[in-house]
JSON list of C-alpha atoms in Angstrom, two decimals:
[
{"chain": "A", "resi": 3, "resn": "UNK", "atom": "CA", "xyz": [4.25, -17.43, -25.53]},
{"chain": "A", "resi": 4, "resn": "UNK", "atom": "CA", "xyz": [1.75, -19.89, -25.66]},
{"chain": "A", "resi": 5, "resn": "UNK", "atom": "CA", "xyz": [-1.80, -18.56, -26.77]},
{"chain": "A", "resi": 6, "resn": "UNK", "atom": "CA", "xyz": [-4.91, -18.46, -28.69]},
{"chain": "A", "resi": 7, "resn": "UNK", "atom": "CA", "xyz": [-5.01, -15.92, -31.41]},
{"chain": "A", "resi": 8, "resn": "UNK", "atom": "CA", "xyz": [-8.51, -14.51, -32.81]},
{"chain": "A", "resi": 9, "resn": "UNK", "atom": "CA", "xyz": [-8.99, -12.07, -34.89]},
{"chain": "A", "resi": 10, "resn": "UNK", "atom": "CA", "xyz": [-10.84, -9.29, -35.24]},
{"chain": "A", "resi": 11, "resn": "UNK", "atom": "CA", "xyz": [-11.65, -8.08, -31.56]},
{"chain": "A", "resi": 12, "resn": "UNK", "atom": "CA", "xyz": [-14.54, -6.14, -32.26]},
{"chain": "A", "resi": 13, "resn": "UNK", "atom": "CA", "xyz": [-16.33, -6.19, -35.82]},
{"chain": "A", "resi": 14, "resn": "UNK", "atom": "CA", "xyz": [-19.56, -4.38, -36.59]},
{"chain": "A", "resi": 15, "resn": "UNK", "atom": "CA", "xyz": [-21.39, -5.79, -40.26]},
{"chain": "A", "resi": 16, "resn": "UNK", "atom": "CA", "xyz": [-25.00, -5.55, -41.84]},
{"chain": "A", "resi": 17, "resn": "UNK", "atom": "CA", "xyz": [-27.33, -8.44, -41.98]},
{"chain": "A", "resi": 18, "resn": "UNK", "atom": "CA", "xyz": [-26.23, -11.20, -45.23]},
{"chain": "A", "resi": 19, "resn": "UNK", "atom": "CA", "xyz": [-22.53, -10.02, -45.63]},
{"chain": "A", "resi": 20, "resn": "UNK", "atom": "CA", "xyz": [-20.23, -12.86, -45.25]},
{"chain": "A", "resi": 21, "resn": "UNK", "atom": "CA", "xyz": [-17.67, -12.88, -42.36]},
{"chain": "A", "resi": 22, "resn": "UNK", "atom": "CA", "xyz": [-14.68, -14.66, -41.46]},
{"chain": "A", "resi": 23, "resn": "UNK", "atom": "CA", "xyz": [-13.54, -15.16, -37.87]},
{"chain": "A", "resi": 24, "resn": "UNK", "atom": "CA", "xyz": [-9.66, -16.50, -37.38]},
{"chain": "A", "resi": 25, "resn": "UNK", "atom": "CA", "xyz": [-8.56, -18.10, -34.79]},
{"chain": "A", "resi": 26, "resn": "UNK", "atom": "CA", "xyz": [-5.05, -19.79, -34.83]},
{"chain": "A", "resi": 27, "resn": "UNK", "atom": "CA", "xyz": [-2.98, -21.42, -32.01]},
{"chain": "A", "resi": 28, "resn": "UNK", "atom": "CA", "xyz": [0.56, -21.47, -31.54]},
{"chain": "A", "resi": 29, "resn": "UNK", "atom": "CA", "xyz": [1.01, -25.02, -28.97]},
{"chain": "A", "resi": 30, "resn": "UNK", "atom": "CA", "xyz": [-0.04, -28.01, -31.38]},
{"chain": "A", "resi": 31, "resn": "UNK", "atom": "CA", "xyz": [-3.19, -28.74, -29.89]},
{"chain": "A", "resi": 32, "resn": "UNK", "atom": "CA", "xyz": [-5.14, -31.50, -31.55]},
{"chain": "A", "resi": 33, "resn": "UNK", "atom": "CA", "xyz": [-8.55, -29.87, -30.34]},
{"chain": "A", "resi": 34, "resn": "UNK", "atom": "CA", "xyz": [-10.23, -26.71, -31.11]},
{"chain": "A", "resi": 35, "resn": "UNK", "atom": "CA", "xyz": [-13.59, -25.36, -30.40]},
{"chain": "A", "resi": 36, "resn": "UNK", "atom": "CA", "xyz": [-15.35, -22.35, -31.07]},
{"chain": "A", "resi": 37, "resn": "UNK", "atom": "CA", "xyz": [-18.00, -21.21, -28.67]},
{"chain": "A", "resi": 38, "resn": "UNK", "atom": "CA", "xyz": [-20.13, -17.73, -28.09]},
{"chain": "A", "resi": 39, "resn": "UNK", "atom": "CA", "xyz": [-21.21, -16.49, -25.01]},
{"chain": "A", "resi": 40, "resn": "UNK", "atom": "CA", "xyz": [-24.57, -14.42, -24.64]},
{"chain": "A", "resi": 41, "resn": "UNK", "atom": "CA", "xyz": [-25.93, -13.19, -21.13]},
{"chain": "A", "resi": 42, "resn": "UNK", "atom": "CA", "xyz": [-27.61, -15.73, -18.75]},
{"chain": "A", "resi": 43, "resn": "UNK", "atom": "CA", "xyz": [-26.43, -18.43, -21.25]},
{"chain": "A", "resi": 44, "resn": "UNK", "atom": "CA", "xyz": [-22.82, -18.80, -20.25]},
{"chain": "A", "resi": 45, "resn": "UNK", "atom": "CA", "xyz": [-20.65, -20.76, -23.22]},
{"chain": "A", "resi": 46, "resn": "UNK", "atom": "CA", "xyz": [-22.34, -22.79, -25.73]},
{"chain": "A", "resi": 47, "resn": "UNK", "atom": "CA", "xyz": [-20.39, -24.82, -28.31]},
{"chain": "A", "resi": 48, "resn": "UNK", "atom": "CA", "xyz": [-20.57, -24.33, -32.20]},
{"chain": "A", "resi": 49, "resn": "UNK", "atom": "CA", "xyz": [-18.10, -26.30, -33.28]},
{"chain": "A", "resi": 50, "resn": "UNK", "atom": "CA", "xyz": [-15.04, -28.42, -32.84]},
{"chain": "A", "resi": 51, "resn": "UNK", "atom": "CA", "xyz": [-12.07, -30.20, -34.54]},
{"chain": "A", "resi": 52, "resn": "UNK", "atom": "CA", "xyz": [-10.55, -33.24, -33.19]},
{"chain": "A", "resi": 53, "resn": "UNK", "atom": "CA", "xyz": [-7.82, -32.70, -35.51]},
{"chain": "A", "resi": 54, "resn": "UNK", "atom": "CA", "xyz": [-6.97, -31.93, -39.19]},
{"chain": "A", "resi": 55, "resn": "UNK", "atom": "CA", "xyz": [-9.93, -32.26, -41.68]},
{"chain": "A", "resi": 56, "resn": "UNK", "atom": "CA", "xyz": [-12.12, -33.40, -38.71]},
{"chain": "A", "resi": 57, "resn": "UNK", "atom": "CA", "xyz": [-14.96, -30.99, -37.42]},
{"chain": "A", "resi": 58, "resn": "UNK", "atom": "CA", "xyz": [-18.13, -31.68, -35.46]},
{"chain": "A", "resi": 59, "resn": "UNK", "atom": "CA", "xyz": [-20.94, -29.89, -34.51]},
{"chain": "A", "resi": 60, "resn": "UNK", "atom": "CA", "xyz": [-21.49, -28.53, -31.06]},
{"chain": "A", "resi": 61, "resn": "UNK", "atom": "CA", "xyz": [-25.04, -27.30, -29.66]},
{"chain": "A", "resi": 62, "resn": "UNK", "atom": "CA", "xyz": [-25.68, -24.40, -31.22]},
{"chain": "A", "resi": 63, "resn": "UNK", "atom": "CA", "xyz": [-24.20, -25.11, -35.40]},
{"chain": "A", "resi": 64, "resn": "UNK", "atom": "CA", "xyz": [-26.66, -23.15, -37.16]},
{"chain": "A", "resi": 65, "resn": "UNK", "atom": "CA", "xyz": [-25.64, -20.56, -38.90]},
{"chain": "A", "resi": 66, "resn": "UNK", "atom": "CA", "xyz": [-21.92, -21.22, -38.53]},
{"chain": "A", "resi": 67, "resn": "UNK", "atom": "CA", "xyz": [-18.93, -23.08, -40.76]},
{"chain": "A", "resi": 68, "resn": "UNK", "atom": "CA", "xyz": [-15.29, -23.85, -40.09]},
{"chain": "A", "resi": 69, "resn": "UNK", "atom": "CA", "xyz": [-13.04, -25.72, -41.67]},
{"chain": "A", "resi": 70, "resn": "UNK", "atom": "CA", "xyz": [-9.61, -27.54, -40.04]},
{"chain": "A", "resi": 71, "resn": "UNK", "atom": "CA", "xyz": [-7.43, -27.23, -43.19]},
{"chain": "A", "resi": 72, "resn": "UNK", "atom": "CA", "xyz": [-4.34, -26.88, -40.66]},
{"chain": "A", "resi": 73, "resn": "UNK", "atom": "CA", "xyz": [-3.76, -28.05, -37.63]},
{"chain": "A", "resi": 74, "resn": "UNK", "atom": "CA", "xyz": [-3.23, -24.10, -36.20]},
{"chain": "A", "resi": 75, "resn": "UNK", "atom": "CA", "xyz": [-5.50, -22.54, -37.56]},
{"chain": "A", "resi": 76, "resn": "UNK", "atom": "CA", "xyz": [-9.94, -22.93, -37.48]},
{"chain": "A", "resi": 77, "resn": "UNK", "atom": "CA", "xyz": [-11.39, -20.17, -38.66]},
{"chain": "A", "resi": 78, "resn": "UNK", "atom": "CA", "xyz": [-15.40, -19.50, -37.76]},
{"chain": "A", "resi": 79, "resn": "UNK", "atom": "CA", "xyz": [-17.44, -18.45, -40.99]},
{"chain": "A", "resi": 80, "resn": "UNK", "atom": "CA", "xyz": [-20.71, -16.75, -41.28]},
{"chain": "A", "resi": 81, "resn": "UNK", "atom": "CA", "xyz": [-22.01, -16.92, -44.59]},
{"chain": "A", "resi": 82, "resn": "UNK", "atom": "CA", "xyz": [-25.03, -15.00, -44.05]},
{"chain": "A", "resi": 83, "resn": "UNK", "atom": "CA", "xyz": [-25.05, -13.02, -40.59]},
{"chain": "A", "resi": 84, "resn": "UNK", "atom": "CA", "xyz": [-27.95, -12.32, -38.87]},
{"chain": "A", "resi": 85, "resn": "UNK", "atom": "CA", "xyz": [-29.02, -9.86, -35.77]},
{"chain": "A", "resi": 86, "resn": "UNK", "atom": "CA", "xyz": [-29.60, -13.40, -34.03]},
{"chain": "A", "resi": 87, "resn": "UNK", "atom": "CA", "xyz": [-26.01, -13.93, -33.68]},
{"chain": "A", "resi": 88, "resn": "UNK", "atom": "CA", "xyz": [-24.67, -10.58, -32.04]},
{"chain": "A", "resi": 89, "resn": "UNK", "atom": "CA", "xyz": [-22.89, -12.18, -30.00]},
{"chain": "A", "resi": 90, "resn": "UNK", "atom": "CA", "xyz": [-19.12, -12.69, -27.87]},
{"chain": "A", "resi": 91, "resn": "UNK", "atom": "CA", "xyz": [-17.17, -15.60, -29.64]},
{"chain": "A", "resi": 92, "resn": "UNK", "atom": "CA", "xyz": [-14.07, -17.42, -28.04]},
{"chain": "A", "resi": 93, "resn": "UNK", "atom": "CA", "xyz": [-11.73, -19.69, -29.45]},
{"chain": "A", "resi": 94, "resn": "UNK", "atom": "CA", "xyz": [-10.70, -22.22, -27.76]},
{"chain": "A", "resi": 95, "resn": "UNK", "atom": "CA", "xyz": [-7.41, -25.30, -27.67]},
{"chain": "A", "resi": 96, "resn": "UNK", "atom": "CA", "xyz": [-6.25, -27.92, -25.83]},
{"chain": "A", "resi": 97, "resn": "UNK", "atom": "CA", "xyz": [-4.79, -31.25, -26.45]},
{"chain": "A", "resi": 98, "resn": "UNK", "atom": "CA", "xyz": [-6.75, -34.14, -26.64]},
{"chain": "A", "resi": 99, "resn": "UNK", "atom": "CA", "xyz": [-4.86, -37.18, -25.45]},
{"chain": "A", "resi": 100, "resn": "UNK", "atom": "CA", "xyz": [-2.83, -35.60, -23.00]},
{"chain": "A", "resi": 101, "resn": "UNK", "atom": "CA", "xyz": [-1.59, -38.84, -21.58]},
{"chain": "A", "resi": 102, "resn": "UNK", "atom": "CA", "xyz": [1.02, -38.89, -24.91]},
{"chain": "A", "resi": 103, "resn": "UNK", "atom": "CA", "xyz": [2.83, -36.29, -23.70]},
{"chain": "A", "resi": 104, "resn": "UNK", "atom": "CA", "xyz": [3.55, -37.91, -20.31]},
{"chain": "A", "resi": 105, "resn": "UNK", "atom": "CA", "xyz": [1.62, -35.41, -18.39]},
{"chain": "A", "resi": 106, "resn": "UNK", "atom": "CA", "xyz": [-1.25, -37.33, -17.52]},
{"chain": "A", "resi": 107, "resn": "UNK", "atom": "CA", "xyz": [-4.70, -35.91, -17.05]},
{"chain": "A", "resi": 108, "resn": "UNK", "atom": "CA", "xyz": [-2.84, -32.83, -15.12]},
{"chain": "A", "resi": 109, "resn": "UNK", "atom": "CA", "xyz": [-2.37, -31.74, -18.61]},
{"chain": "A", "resi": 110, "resn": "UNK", "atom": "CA", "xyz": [-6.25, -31.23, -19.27]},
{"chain": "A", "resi": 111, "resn": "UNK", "atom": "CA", "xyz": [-7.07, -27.90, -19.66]},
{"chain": "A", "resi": 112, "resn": "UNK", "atom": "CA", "xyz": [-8.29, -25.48, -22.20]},
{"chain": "A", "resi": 113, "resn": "UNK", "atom": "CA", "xyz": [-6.79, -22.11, -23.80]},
{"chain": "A", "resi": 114, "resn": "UNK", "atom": "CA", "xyz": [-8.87, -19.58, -24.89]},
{"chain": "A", "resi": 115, "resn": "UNK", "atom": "CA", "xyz": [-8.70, -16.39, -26.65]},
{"chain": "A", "resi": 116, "resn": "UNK", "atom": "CA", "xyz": [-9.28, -12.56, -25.64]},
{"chain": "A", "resi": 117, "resn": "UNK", "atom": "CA", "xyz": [-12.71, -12.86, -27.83]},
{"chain": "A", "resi": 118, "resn": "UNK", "atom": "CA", "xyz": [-14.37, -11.39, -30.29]},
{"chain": "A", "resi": 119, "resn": "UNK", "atom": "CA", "xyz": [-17.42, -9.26, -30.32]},
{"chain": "A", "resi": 120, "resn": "UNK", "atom": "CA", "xyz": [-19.80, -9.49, -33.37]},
{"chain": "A", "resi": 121, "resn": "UNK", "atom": "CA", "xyz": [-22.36, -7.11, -34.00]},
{"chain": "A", "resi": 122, "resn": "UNK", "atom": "CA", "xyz": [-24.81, -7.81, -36.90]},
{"chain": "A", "resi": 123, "resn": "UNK", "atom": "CA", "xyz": [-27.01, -4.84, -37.49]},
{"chain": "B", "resi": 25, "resn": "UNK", "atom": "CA", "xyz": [-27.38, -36.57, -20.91]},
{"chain": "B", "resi": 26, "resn": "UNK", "atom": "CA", "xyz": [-24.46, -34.32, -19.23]},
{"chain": "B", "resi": 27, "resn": "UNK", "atom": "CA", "xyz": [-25.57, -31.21, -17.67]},
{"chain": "B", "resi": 28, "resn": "UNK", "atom": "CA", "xyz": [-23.55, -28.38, -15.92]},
{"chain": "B", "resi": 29, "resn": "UNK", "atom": "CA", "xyz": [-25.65, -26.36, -13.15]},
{"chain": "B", "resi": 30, "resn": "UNK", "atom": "CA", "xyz": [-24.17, -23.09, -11.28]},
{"chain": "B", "resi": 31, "resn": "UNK", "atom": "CA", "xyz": [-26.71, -21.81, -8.64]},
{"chain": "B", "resi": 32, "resn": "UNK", "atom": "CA", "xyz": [-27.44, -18.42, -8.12]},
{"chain": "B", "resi": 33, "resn": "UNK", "atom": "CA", "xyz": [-26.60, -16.38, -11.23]},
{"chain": "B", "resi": 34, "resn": "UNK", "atom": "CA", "xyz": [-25.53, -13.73, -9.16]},
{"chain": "B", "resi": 35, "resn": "UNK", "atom": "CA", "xyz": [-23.94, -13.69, -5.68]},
{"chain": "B", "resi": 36, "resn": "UNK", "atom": "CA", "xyz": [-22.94, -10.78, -3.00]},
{"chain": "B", "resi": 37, "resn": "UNK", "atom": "CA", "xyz": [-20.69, -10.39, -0.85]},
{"chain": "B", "resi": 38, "resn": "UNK", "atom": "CA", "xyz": [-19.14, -8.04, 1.69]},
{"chain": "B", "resi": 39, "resn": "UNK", "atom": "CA", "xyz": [-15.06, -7.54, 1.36]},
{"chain": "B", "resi": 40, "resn": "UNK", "atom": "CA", "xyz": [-13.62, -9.97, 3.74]},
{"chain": "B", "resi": 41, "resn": "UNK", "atom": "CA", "xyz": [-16.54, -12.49, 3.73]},
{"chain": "B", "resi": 42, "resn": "UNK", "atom": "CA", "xyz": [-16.71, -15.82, 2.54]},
{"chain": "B", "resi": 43, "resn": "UNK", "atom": "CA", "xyz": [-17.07, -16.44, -1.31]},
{"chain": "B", "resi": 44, "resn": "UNK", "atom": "CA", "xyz": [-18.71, -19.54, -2.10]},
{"chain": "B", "resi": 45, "resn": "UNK", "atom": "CA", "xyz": [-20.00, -20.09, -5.84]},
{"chain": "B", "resi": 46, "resn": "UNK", "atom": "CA", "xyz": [-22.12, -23.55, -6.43]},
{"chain": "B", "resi": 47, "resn": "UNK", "atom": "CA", "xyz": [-21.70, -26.20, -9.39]},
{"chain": "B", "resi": 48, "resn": "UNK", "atom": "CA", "xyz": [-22.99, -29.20, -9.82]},
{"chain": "B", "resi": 49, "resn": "UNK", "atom": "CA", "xyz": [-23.11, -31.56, -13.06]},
{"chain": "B", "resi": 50, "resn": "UNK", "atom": "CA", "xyz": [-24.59, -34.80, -13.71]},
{"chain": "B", "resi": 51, "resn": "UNK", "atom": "CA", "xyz": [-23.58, -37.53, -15.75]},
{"chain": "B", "resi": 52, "resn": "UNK", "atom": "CA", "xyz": [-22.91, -41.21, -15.41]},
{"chain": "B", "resi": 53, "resn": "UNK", "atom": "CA", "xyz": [-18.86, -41.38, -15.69]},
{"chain": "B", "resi": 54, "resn": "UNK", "atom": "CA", "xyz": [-16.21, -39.67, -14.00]},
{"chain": "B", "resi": 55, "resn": "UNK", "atom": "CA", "xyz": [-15.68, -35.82, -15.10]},
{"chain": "B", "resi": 56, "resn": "UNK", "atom": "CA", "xyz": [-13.21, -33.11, -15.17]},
{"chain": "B", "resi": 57, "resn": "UNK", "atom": "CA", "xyz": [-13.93, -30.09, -13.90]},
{"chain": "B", "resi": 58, "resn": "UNK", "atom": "CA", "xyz": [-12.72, -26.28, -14.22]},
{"chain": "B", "resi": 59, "resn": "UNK", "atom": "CA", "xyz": [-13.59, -23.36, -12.95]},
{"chain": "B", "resi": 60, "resn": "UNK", "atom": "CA", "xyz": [-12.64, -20.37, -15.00]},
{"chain": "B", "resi": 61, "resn": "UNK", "atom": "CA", "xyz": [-12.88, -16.60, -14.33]},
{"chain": "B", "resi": 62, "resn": "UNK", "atom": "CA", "xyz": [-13.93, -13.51, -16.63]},
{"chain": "B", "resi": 63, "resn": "UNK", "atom": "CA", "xyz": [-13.55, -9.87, -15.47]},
{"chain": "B", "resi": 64, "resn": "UNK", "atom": "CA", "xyz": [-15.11, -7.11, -17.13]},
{"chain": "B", "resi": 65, "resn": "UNK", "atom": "CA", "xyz": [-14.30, -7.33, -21.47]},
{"chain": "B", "resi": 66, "resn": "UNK", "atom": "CA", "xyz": [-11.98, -9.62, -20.59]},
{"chain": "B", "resi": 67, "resn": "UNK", "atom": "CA", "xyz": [-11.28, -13.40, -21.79]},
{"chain": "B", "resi": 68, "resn": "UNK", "atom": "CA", "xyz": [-11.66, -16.43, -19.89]},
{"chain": "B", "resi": 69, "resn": "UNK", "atom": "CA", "xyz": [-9.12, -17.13, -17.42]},
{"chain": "B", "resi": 70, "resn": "UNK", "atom": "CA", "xyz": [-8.41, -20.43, -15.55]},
{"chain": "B", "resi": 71, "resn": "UNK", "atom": "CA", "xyz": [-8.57, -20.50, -11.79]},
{"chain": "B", "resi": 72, "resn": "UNK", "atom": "CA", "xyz": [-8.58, -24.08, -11.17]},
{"chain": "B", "resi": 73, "resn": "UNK", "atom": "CA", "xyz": [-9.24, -27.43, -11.96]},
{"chain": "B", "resi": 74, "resn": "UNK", "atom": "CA", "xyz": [-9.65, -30.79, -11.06]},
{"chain": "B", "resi": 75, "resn": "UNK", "atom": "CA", "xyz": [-8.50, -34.20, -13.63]},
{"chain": "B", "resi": 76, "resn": "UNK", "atom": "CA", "xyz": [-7.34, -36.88, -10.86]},
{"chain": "B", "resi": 77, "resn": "UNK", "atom": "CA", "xyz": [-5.97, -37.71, -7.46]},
{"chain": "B", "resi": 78, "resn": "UNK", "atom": "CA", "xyz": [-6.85, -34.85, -4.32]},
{"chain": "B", "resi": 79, "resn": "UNK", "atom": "CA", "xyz": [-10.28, -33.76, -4.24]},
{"chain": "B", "resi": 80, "resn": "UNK", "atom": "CA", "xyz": [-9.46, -30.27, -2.68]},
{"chain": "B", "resi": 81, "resn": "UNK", "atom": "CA", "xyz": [-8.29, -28.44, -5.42]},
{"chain": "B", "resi": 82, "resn": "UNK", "atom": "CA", "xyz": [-6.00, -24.88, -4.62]},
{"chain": "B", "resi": 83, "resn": "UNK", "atom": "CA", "xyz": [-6.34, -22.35, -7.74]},
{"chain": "B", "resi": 84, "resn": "UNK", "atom": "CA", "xyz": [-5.02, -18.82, -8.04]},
{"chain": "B", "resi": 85, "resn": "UNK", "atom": "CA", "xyz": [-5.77, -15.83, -6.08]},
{"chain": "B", "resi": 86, "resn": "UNK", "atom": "CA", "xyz": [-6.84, -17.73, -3.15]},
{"chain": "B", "resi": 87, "resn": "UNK", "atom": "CA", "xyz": [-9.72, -19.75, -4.81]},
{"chain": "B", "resi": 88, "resn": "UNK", "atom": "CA", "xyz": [-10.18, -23.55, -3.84]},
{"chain": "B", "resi": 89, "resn": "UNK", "atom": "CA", "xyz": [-12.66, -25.97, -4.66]},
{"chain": "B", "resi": 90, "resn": "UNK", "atom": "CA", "xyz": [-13.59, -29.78, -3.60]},
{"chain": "B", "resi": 91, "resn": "UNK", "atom": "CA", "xyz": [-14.96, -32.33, -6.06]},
{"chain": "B", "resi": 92, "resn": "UNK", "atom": "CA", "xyz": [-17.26, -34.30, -3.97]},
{"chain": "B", "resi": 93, "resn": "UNK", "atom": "CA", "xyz": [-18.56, -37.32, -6.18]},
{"chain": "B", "resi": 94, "resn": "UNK", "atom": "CA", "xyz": [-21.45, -38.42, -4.06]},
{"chain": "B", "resi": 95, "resn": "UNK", "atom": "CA", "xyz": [-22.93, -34.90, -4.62]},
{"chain": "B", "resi": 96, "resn": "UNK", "atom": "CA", "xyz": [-21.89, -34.23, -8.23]},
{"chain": "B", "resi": 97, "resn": "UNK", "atom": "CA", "xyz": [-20.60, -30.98, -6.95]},
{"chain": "B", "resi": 98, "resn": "UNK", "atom": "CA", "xyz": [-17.49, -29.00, -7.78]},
{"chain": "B", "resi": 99, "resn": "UNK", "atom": "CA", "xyz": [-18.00, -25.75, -5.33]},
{"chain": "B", "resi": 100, "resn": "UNK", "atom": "CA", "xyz": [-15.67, -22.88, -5.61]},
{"chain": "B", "resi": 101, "resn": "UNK", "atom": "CA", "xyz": [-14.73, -21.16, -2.36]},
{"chain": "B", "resi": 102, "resn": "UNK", "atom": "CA", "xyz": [-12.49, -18.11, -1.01]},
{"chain": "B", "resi": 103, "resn": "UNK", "atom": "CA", "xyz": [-12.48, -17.38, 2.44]},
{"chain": "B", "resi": 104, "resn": "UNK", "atom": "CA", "xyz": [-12.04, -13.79, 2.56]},
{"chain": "B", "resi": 105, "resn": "UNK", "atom": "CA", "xyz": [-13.18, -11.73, -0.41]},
{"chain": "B", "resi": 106, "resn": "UNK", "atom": "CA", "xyz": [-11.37, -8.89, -2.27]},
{"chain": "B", "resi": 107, "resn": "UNK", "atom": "CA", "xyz": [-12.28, -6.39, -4.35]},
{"chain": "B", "resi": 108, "resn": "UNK", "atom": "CA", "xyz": [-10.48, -7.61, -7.32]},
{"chain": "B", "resi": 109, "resn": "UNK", "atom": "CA", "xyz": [-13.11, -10.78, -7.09]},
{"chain": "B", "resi": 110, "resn": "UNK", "atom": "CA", "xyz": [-16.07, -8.88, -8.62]},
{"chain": "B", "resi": 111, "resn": "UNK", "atom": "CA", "xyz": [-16.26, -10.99, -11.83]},
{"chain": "B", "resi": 112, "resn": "UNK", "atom": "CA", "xyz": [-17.98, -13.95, -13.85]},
{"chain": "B", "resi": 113, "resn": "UNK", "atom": "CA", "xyz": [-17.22, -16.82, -13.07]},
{"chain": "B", "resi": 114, "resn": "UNK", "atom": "CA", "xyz": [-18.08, -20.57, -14.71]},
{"chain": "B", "resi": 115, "resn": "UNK", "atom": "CA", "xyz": [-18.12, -24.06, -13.75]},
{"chain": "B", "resi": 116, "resn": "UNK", "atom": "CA", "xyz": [-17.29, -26.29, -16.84]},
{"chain": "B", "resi": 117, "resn": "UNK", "atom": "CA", "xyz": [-17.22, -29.93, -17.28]},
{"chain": "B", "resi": 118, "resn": "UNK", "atom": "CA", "xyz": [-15.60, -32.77, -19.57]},
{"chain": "B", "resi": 119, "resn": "UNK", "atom": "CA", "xyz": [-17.22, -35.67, -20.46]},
{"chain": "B", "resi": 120, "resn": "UNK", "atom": "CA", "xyz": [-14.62, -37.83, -21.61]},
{"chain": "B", "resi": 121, "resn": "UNK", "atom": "CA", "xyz": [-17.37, -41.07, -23.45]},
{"chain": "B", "resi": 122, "resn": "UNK", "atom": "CA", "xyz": [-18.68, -41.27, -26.36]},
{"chain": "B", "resi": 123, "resn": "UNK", "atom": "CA", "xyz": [-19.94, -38.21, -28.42]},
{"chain": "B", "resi": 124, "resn": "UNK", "atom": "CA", "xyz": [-19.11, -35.96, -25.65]},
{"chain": "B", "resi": 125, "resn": "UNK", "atom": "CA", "xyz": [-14.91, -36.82, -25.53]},
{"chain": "B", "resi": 126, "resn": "UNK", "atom": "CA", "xyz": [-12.97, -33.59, -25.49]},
{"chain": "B", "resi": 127, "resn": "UNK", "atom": "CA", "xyz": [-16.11, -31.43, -25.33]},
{"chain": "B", "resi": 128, "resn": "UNK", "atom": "CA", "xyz": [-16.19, -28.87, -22.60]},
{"chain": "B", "resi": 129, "resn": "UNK", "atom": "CA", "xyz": [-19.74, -28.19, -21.52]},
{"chain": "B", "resi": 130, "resn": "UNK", "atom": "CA", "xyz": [-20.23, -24.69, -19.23]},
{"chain": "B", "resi": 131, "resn": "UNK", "atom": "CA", "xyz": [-23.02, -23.44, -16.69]},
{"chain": "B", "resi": 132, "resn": "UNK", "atom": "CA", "xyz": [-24.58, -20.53, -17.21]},
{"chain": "B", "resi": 133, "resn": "UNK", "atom": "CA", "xyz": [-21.71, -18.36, -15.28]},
{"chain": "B", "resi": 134, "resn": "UNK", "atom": "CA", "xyz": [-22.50, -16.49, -11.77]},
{"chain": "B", "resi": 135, "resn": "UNK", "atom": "CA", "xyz": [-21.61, -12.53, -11.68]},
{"chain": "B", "resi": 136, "resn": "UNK", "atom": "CA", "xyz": [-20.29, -12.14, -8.00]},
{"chain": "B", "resi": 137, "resn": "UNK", "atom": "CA", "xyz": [-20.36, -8.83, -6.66]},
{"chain": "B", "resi": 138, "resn": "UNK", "atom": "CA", "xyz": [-17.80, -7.49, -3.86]},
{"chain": "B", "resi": 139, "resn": "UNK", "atom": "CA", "xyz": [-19.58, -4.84, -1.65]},
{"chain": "B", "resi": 140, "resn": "UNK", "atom": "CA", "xyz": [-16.85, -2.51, 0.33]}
]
């Protein structure tokens, strides 16, 4: 089956101890994207990965790392966690020239995971 | 600078009645647009979008919306709500120029509510 895989679902920590947040995909997307969702705000972007070894920051970086060592896998890392970033995190794929698979633009579209919540206390 | 605008963070409706949710974006080239879904501690789920070719775009569970370039709108409608409906739902865009290709840029999401 064709999905987004993050890990953990729920994950409570203390304020300064370093997290890891995985997130691996199982369809060869060339695109990833991690995002976090707090109320009234809808999605905002942290980062992205065009591909392999090449990462981006979205709107709302601080805080955050990843790294694209693999093409399935792009982890979200919190070296020092704050209260500030309680939040709901999705990872997200999709595949960014979709014309080279012969679908066309109909191919556009994003996969995301079941979330996970962070609580920094 | 690309924008993504969903009015009315929260909407109301009666079982049966008409469900229209409102997006609009701006930006200076052609977008594609999504709507996606989220029930209660759930993920984000797809309902429809829109890359090319017919304007009126048919989704799941009854959803449609129409792309209407001269308004910059994308507005999901249902004509008869359900129950089941009572979720959050967002409008996102993608800006395929520049520093923006591949990213997907949401509004802030609108909770609709189904009253019985």
């Amino acid at each position: 089956e064709a999905q987004v895989t993050q890990n953990p679902r729920y994950l409570i920590t203390v304020t300064g101890k370093k997290l890891t947040v995985t997130c691996s995909q199982n369809m060869n997307h060339e695109y990833m994207s991690w995002y976090r969702q707090d109320p009234g705000l809808g999605l905002r972007q942290i980062y992205y990965s065009m591909n392999v070894e090449v990462t981006d920051k979205g709107d709302v970086p601080e805080g955050y790392k990843v790294s694209r060592k693999e093409k399935r896998n792009f982890p979200l890392i919190l070296e020092s966690p704050s209260p500030n970033q309680t939040s709901l995190y999705f990872c997200a794929s999709s595949l960014f020239f979709p014309a080279k698979t012969g679908g066309g633009t109909s191919n556009y579209g994003y996969t995301f995971g079941s979330g996970t919540r962070l609580t920094v206390v | 600078a690309q924008s993504v605008t969903q009015l009315g963070s929260h909407v109301s409706v009666s079982e049966g009645a008409l469900v229209l949710l409102r997006c609009n974006y701006s930006s200076s080239v052609p977008p594609y647009l999504f709507w996606y879904v989220q029930y209660p501690n759930q993920g984000l789920q797809l309902l429809l979008k829109y890359t090319t070719g017919a304007t009126l775009v048919k989704g799941i569970n009854g959803f449609e919306a129409e792309f209407k370039k001269s308004e910059t709108s994308f507005h999901l409608t249902k004509p008869s709500a359900h129950m089941s409906d009572a979720a959050e739902y967002f409008c996102a865009v993608r800006f395929d120029r520049g520093s923006t290709l591949g990213r997907l840029y949401f509004g802030r999401g609108t909770q609709l509510t189904v009253w019985p």
